[in-house]
Amino acid sequence: MKKKILVIEDDTDILEITTSVLNQAKFDVSGSEGTNDIIDLVKSQQPDLVLTDYMLPGLSGGQICTLLKNNKDTAGIPVVLMSAYKKEAIAIGNFSFDAYIKKPFDINYLVSVIRKLIN
């Protein structure tokens, strides 16, 4: 069975490319351009991993990560945070993400990070 990935990205081009790349890598991918009801979305989608941009309308990727990690039903789901910001600047927020990917990212690196976290 394919592993499910939820991609949260407000840039439709990046969302489309990321979804395509992950589908080619044999993942079952769903996308969202941002959400303020992330817990409900994750509970309904039941992804094996959440890949989220940092800068989003509404909740930031950091806030999404914090909400997921602090909820008993979603705490075990790996969260990968991606951003053009430097990791050090984002790490100050202590969002407890499982991995960080700097934009622009290498697609092979993205796939390898995801595989390490969910296999």
mmCIF file of N, CA and C in Angstrom, residues 7-105:
data_model
loop_
_atom_site.group_PDB
_atom_site.id
_atom_site.type_symbol
_atom_site.label_atom_id
_atom_site.label_comp_id
_atom_site.label_asym_id
_atom_site.label_seq_id
_atom_site.Cartn_x
_atom_site.Cartn_y
_atom_site.Cartn_z
ATOM 1 N N VAL A 7 0.451 17.490 1.522
ATOM 2 C CA VAL A 7 1.304 18.638 1.222
ATOM 3 C C VAL A 7 0.485 19.907 1.434
ATOM 4 N N ILE A 8 1.003 20.805 2.263
ATOM 5 C CA ILE A 8 0.338 22.083 2.515
ATOM 6 C C ILE A 8 1.249 23.179 1.969
ATOM 7 N N GLU A 9 0.799 23.808 0.898
ATOM 8 C CA GLU A 9 1.608 24.802 0.179
ATOM 9 C C GLU A 9 0.665 25.778 -0.504
ATOM 10 N N ASP A 10 0.864 27.083 -0.280
ATOM 11 C CA ASP A 10 -0.041 28.074 -0.874
ATOM 12 C C ASP A 10 0.370 28.508 -2.276
ATOM 13 N N ASP A 11 1.587 28.209 -2.692
ATOM 14 C CA ASP A 11 2.025 28.514 -4.048
ATOM 15 C C ASP A 11 1.576 27.355 -4.942
ATOM 16 N N THR A 12 0.600 27.604 -5.807
ATOM 17 C CA THR A 12 0.008 26.521 -6.596
ATOM 18 C C THR A 12 1.027 25.830 -7.498
ATOM 19 N N ASP A 13 2.010 26.571 -8.012
ATOM 20 C CA ASP A 13 3.037 25.951 -8.856
ATOM 21 C C ASP A 13 3.882 24.965 -8.056
ATOM 22 N N ILE A 14 4.310 25.383 -6.868
ATOM 23 C CA ILE A 14 5.120 24.495 -6.025
ATOM 24 C C ILE A 14 4.288 23.309 -5.558
ATOM 25 N N LEU A 15 3.029 23.544 -5.226
ATOM 26 C CA LEU A 15 2.145 22.448 -4.822
ATOM 27 C C LEU A 15 1.997 21.435 -5.951
ATOM 28 N N GLU A 16 1.801 21.929 -7.161
ATOM 29 C CA GLU A 16 1.642 21.050 -8.320
ATOM 30 C C GLU A 16 2.912 20.245 -8.595
ATOM 31 N N ILE A 17 4.053 20.900 -8.561
ATOM 32 C CA ILE A 17 5.330 20.224 -8.823
ATOM 33 C C ILE A 17 5.620 19.194 -7.733
ATOM 34 N N THR A 18 5.446 19.601 -6.483
ATOM 35 C CA THR A 18 5.708 18.691 -5.370
ATOM 36 C C THR A 18 4.790 17.481 -5.429
ATOM 37 N N THR A 19 3.529 17.700 -5.706
ATOM 38 C CA THR A 19 2.575 16.600 -5.824
ATOM 39 C C THR A 19 2.973 15.656 -6.948
ATOM 40 N N SER A 20 3.350 16.203 -8.070
ATOM 41 C CA SER A 20 3.762 15.387 -9.214
ATOM 42 C C SER A 20 5.004 14.548 -8.891
ATOM 43 N N VAL A 21 5.991 15.184 -8.287
ATOM 44 C CA VAL A 21 7.231 14.490 -7.932
ATOM 45 C C VAL A 21 6.946 13.354 -6.952
ATOM 46 N N LEU A 22 6.138 13.623 -5.944
ATOM 47 C CA LEU A 22 5.850 12.601 -4.944
ATOM 48 C C LEU A 22 4.966 11.490 -5.503
ATOM 49 N N ASN A 23 4.066 11.825 -6.408
ATOM 50 C CA ASN A 23 3.279 10.782 -7.079
ATOM 51 C C ASN A 23 4.192 9.873 -7.907
ATOM 52 N N GLN A 24 5.153 10.464 -8.608
ATOM 53 C CA GLN A 24 6.106 9.673 -9.391
ATOM 54 C C GLN A 24 6.968 8.779 -8.505
ATOM 55 N N ALA A 25 7.179 9.223 -7.268
ATOM 56 C CA ALA A 25 7.965 8.431 -6.315
ATOM 57 C C ALA A 25 7.100 7.376 -5.615
ATOM 58 N N LYS A 26 5.877 7.204 -6.111
ATOM 59 C CA LYS A 26 4.953 6.163 -5.643
ATOM 60 C C LYS A 26 4.330 6.442 -4.288
ATOM 61 N N PHE A 27 4.118 7.729 -3.988
ATOM 62 C CA PHE A 27 3.375 8.106 -2.787
ATOM 63 C C PHE A 27 1.963 8.489 -3.193
ATOM 64 N N ASP A 28 1.034 8.337 -2.272
ATOM 65 C CA ASP A 28 -0.340 8.795 -2.458
ATOM 66 C C ASP A 28 -0.390 10.202 -1.868
ATOM 67 N N VAL A 29 -0.582 11.209 -2.719
ATOM 68 C CA VAL A 29 -0.435 12.594 -2.299
ATOM 69 C C VAL A 29 -1.745 13.361 -2.402
ATOM 70 N N SER A 30 -2.028 14.137 -1.352
ATOM 71 C CA SER A 30 -3.129 15.092 -1.411
ATOM 72 C C SER A 30 -2.544 16.446 -1.032
ATOM 73 N N GLY A 31 -3.162 17.497 -1.546
ATOM 74 C CA GLY A 31 -2.634 18.826 -1.304
ATOM 75 C C GLY A 31 -3.663 19.775 -0.744
ATOM 76 N N SER A 32 -3.154 20.778 -0.055
ATOM 77 C CA SER A 32 -3.991 21.837 0.489
ATOM 78 C C SER A 32 -3.197 23.130 0.395
ATOM 79 N N GLU A 33 -3.887 24.223 0.099
ATOM 80 C CA GLU A 33 -3.209 25.508 -0.022
ATOM 81 C C GLU A 33 -3.157 26.246 1.310
ATOM 82 N N GLY A 34 -3.481 25.595 2.371
ATOM 83 C CA GLY A 34 -3.458 26.190 3.701
ATOM 84 C C GLY A 34 -4.751 25.867 4.407
ATOM 85 N N THR A 35 -4.690 25.854 5.717
ATOM 86 C CA THR A 35 -5.893 25.531 6.467
ATOM 87 C C THR A 35 -5.770 26.017 7.902
ATOM 88 N N ASN A 36 -6.856 26.452 8.428
ATOM 89 C CA ASN A 36 -6.895 26.809 9.833
ATOM 90 C C ASN A 36 -7.464 25.668 10.673
ATOM 91 N N ASP A 37 -8.027 24.655 10.040
ATOM 92 C CA ASP A 37 -8.543 23.497 10.770
ATOM 93 C C ASP A 37 -7.704 22.274 10.422
ATOM 94 N N ILE A 38 -6.413 22.397 10.697
ATOM 95 C CA ILE A 38 -5.442 21.376 10.314
ATOM 96 C C ILE A 38 -5.697 20.043 11.018
ATOM 97 N N ILE A 39 -6.097 20.074 12.253
ATOM 98 C CA ILE A 39 -6.321 18.815 12.983
ATOM 99 C C ILE A 39 -7.428 18.014 12.311
ATOM 100 N N ASP A 40 -8.527 18.674 11.956
ATOM 101 C CA ASP A 40 -9.624 17.981 11.266
ATOM 102 C C ASP A 40 -9.173 17.450 9.911
ATOM 103 N N LEU A 41 -8.385 18.255 9.183
ATOM 104 C CA LEU A 41 -7.895 17.821 7.874
ATOM 105 C C LEU A 41 -7.007 16.585 8.007
ATOM 106 N N VAL A 42 -6.090 16.611 8.944
ATOM 107 C CA VAL A 42 -5.180 15.473 9.125
ATOM 108 C C VAL A 42 -5.938 14.243 9.607
ATOM 109 N N LYS A 43 -6.888 14.421 10.493
ATOM 110 C CA LYS A 43 -7.676 13.274 10.956
ATOM 111 C C LYS A 43 -8.484 12.660 9.813
ATOM 112 N N SER A 44 -9.006 13.495 8.916
ATOM 113 C CA SER A 44 -9.796 12.958 7.802
ATOM 114 C C SER A 44 -8.910 12.333 6.723
ATOM 115 N N GLN A 45 -7.760 12.922 6.464
ATOM 116 C CA GLN A 45 -6.851 12.413 5.423
ATOM 117 C C GLN A 45 -6.016 11.217 5.909
ATOM 118 N N GLN A 46 -5.696 11.203 7.196
ATOM 119 C CA GLN A 46 -4.845 10.181 7.802
ATOM 120 C C GLN A 46 -3.541 9.965 7.037
ATOM 121 N N PRO A 47 -2.753 11.049 6.852
ATOM 122 C CA PRO A 47 -1.488 10.889 6.132
ATOM 123 C C PRO A 47 -0.428 10.208 6.995
ATOM 124 N N ASP A 48 0.550 9.614 6.310
ATOM 125 C CA ASP A 48 1.699 9.041 7.003
ATOM 126 C C ASP A 48 2.742 10.120 7.289
ATOM 127 N N LEU A 49 2.633 11.261 6.590
ATOM 128 C CA LEU A 49 3.565 12.369 6.752
ATOM 129 C C LEU A 49 2.895 13.645 6.264
ATOM 130 N N VAL A 50 3.229 14.770 6.917
ATOM 131 C CA VAL A 50 2.755 16.078 6.487
ATOM 132 C C VAL A 50 3.967 16.883 6.035
ATOM 133 N N LEU A 51 3.889 17.418 4.829
ATOM 134 C CA LEU A 51 4.924 18.292 4.267
ATOM 135 C C LEU A 51 4.301 19.667 4.151
ATOM 136 N N THR A 52 4.827 20.643 4.902
ATOM 137 C CA THR A 52 4.204 21.951 4.913
ATOM 138 C C THR A 52 5.198 23.075 4.679
ATOM 139 N N ASP A 53 4.749 24.055 3.935
ATOM 140 C CA ASP A 53 5.504 25.284 3.768
ATOM 141 C C ASP A 53 5.452 26.035 5.091
ATOM 142 N N TYR A 54 6.404 26.929 5.307
ATOM 143 C CA TYR A 54 6.399 27.724 6.529
ATOM 144 C C TYR A 54 5.470 28.932 6.404
ATOM 145 N N MET A 55 5.616 29.686 5.323
ATOM 146 C CA MET A 55 4.809 30.892 5.125
ATOM 147 C C MET A 55 3.506 30.526 4.422
ATOM 148 N N LEU A 56 2.415 30.584 5.162
ATOM 149 C CA LEU A 56 1.100 30.245 4.645
ATOM 150 C C LEU A 56 0.097 31.295 5.099
ATOM 151 N N PRO A 57 -1.002 31.460 4.358
ATOM 152 C CA PRO A 57 -2.068 32.329 4.872
ATOM 153 C C PRO A 57 -2.722 31.640 6.074
ATOM 154 N N GLY A 58 -3.128 32.398 7.042
ATOM 155 C CA GLY A 58 -3.709 31.792 8.246
ATOM 156 C C GLY A 58 -2.596 31.291 9.137
ATOM 157 N N LEU A 59 -2.634 30.031 9.487
ATOM 158 C CA LEU A 59 -1.604 29.439 10.327
ATOM 159 C C LEU A 59 -0.302 29.281 9.555
ATOM 160 N N SER A 60 0.826 29.524 10.206
ATOM 161 C CA SER A 60 2.120 29.260 9.570
ATOM 162 C C SER A 60 2.420 27.766 9.653
ATOM 163 N N GLY A 61 3.364 27.321 8.869
ATOM 164 C CA GLY A 61 3.787 25.926 8.940
ATOM 165 C C GLY A 61 4.291 25.556 10.323
ATOM 166 N N GLY A 62 4.932 26.512 10.989
ATOM 167 C CA GLY A 62 5.401 26.277 12.355
ATOM 168 C C GLY A 62 4.244 26.057 13.306
ATOM 169 N N GLN A 63 3.207 26.872 13.163
ATOM 170 C CA GLN A 63 2.021 26.708 14.005
ATOM 171 C C GLN A 63 1.319 25.390 13.708
ATOM 172 N N ILE A 64 1.263 25.027 12.442
ATOM 173 C CA ILE A 64 0.666 23.743 12.055
ATOM 174 C C ILE A 64 1.432 22.603 12.711
ATOM 175 N N CYS A 65 2.744 22.658 12.641
ATOM 176 C CA CYS A 65 3.578 21.623 13.244
ATOM 177 C C CYS A 65 3.318 21.526 14.744
ATOM 178 N N THR A 66 3.297 22.663 15.415
ATOM 179 C CA THR A 66 3.052 22.691 16.857
ATOM 180 C C THR A 66 1.695 22.082 17.199
ATOM 181 N N LEU A 67 0.663 22.463 16.451
ATOM 182 C CA LEU A 67 -0.666 21.901 16.701
ATOM 183 C C LEU A 67 -0.682 20.386 16.524
ATOM 184 N N LEU A 68 -0.051 19.902 15.464
ATOM 185 C CA LEU A 68 -0.029 18.459 15.211
ATOM 186 C C LEU A 68 0.748 17.717 16.286
ATOM 187 N N LYS A 69 1.883 18.254 16.682
ATOM 188 C CA LYS A 69 2.726 17.581 17.674
ATOM 189 C C LYS A 69 2.129 17.629 19.076
ATOM 190 N N ASN A 70 1.256 18.598 19.340
ATOM 191 C CA ASN A 70 0.638 18.721 20.661
ATOM 192 C C ASN A 70 -0.716 18.025 20.761
ATOM 193 N N ASN A 71 -1.180 17.409 19.678
ATOM 194 C CA ASN A 71 -2.454 16.700 19.683
ATOM 195 C C ASN A 71 -2.177 15.201 19.772
ATOM 196 N N LYS A 72 -2.775 14.534 20.739
ATOM 197 C CA LYS A 72 -2.479 13.103 20.945
ATOM 198 C C LYS A 72 -2.799 12.240 19.724
ATOM 199 N N ASP A 73 -3.764 12.651 18.910
ATOM 200 C CA ASP A 73 -4.158 11.862 17.746
ATOM 201 C C ASP A 73 -3.218 12.044 16.551
ATOM 202 N N THR A 74 -2.450 13.133 16.537
ATOM 203 C CA THR A 74 -1.602 13.419 15.372
ATOM 204 C C THR A 74 -0.121 13.554 15.721
ATOM 205 N N ALA A 75 0.223 13.444 16.997
ATOM 206 C CA ALA A 75 1.597 13.684 17.457
ATOM 207 C C ALA A 75 2.626 12.759 16.805
ATOM 208 N N GLY A 76 2.227 11.567 16.443
ATOM 209 C CA GLY A 76 3.165 10.601 15.870
ATOM 210 C C GLY A 76 3.406 10.759 14.378
ATOM 211 N N ILE A 77 2.706 11.658 13.743
ATOM 212 C CA ILE A 77 2.862 11.856 12.301
ATOM 213 C C ILE A 77 4.080 12.747 12.049
ATOM 214 N N PRO A 78 5.047 12.277 11.253
ATOM 215 C CA PRO A 78 6.198 13.118 10.947
ATOM 216 C C PRO A 78 5.772 14.366 10.170
ATOM 217 N N VAL A 79 6.400 15.492 10.509
ATOM 218 C CA VAL A 79 6.136 16.750 9.828
ATOM 219 C C VAL A 79 7.444 17.272 9.252
ATOM 220 N N VAL A 80 7.427 17.543 7.955
ATOM 221 C CA VAL A 80 8.578 18.133 7.277
ATOM 222 C C VAL A 80 8.211 19.572 6.956
ATOM 223 N N LEU A 81 9.034 20.482 7.428
ATOM 224 C CA LEU A 81 8.825 21.903 7.204
ATOM 225 C C LEU A 81 9.742 22.340 6.072
ATOM 226 N N MET A 82 9.176 23.059 5.093
ATOM 227 C CA MET A 82 10.000 23.568 3.999
ATOM 228 C C MET A 82 9.836 25.081 3.910
ATOM 229 N N SER A 83 10.947 25.762 3.612
ATOM 230 C CA SER A 83 10.894 27.213 3.572
ATOM 231 C C SER A 83 12.132 27.784 2.902
ATOM 232 N N ALA A 84 11.989 29.004 2.419
ATOM 233 C CA ALA A 84 13.133 29.738 1.895
ATOM 234 C C ALA A 84 13.888 30.424 3.029
ATOM 235 N N TYR A 85 13.277 30.483 4.220
ATOM 236 C CA TYR A 85 13.953 31.054 5.383
ATOM 237 C C TYR A 85 15.071 30.126 5.838
ATOM 238 N N LYS A 86 16.048 30.696 6.505
ATOM 239 C CA LYS A 86 17.124 29.879 7.060
ATOM 240 C C LYS A 86 16.582 29.033 8.199
ATOM 241 N N LYS A 87 17.077 27.814 8.281
ATOM 242 C CA LYS A 87 16.638 26.881 9.319
ATOM 243 C C LYS A 87 16.831 27.477 10.710
ATOM 244 N N GLU A 88 17.928 28.177 10.909
ATOM 245 C CA GLU A 88 18.209 28.743 12.224
ATOM 246 C C GLU A 88 17.126 29.736 12.651
ATOM 247 N N ALA A 89 16.632 30.525 11.712
ATOM 248 C CA ALA A 89 15.589 31.504 12.025
ATOM 249 C C ALA A 89 14.289 30.816 12.408
ATOM 250 N N ILE A 90 13.976 29.735 11.734
ATOM 251 C CA ILE A 90 12.742 29.000 12.023
ATOM 252 C C ILE A 90 12.885 28.181 13.301
ATOM 253 N N ALA A 91 14.074 27.628 13.533
ATOM 254 C CA ALA A 91 14.302 26.772 14.700
ATOM 255 C C ALA A 91 14.081 27.522 16.014
ATOM 256 N N ILE A 92 14.216 28.835 15.984
ATOM 257 C CA ILE A 92 13.996 29.632 17.184
ATOM 258 C C ILE A 92 12.577 29.399 17.718
ATOM 259 N N GLY A 93 11.644 29.152 16.815
ATOM 260 C CA GLY A 93 10.264 28.912 17.220
ATOM 261 C C GLY A 93 10.045 27.580 17.902
ATOM 262 N N ASN A 94 11.015 26.655 17.800
ATOM 263 C CA ASN A 94 10.925 25.342 18.436
ATOM 264 C C ASN A 94 9.608 24.644 18.099
ATOM 265 N N PHE A 95 9.391 24.416 16.828
ATOM 266 C CA PHE A 95 8.143 23.830 16.356
ATOM 267 C C PHE A 95 8.131 22.304 16.360
ATOM 268 N N SER A 96 9.245 21.674 16.688
ATOM 269 C CA SER A 96 9.351 20.211 16.788
ATOM 270 C C SER A 96 9.121 19.492 15.471
ATOM 271 N N PHE A 97 9.496 20.126 14.348
ATOM 272 C CA PHE A 97 9.380 19.423 13.073
ATOM 273 C C PHE A 97 10.397 18.299 13.019
ATOM 274 N N ASP A 98 10.108 17.288 12.202
ATOM 275 C CA ASP A 98 10.976 16.122 12.105
ATOM 276 C C ASP A 98 12.097 16.314 11.103
ATOM 277 N N ALA A 99 11.884 17.194 10.136
ATOM 278 C CA ALA A 99 12.920 17.503 9.150
ATOM 279 C C ALA A 99 12.629 18.874 8.563
ATOM 280 N N TYR A 100 13.680 19.492 8.064
ATOM 281 C CA TYR A 100 13.579 20.809 7.441
ATOM 282 C C TYR A 100 14.197 20.728 6.049
ATOM 283 N N ILE A 101 13.502 21.283 5.074
ATOM 284 C CA ILE A 101 14.012 21.318 3.698
ATOM 285 C C ILE A 101 13.988 22.755 3.221
ATOM 286 N N LYS A 102 15.148 23.223 2.793
ATOM 287 C CA LYS A 102 15.280 24.600 2.325
ATOM 288 C C LYS A 102 14.827 24.702 0.874
ATOM 289 N N LYS A 103 14.020 25.727 0.594
ATOM 290 C CA LYS A 103 13.614 26.037 -0.781
ATOM 291 C C LYS A 103 14.658 26.945 -1.399
ATOM 292 N N PRO A 104 14.936 26.832 -2.668
ATOM 293 C CA PRO A 104 14.452 25.759 -3.566
ATOM 294 C C PRO A 104 15.109 24.437 -3.166
ATOM 295 N N PHE A 105 14.386 23.350 -3.323
ATOM 296 C CA PHE A 105 14.893 22.060 -2.872
ATOM 297 C C PHE A 105 15.181 21.145 -4.052
#
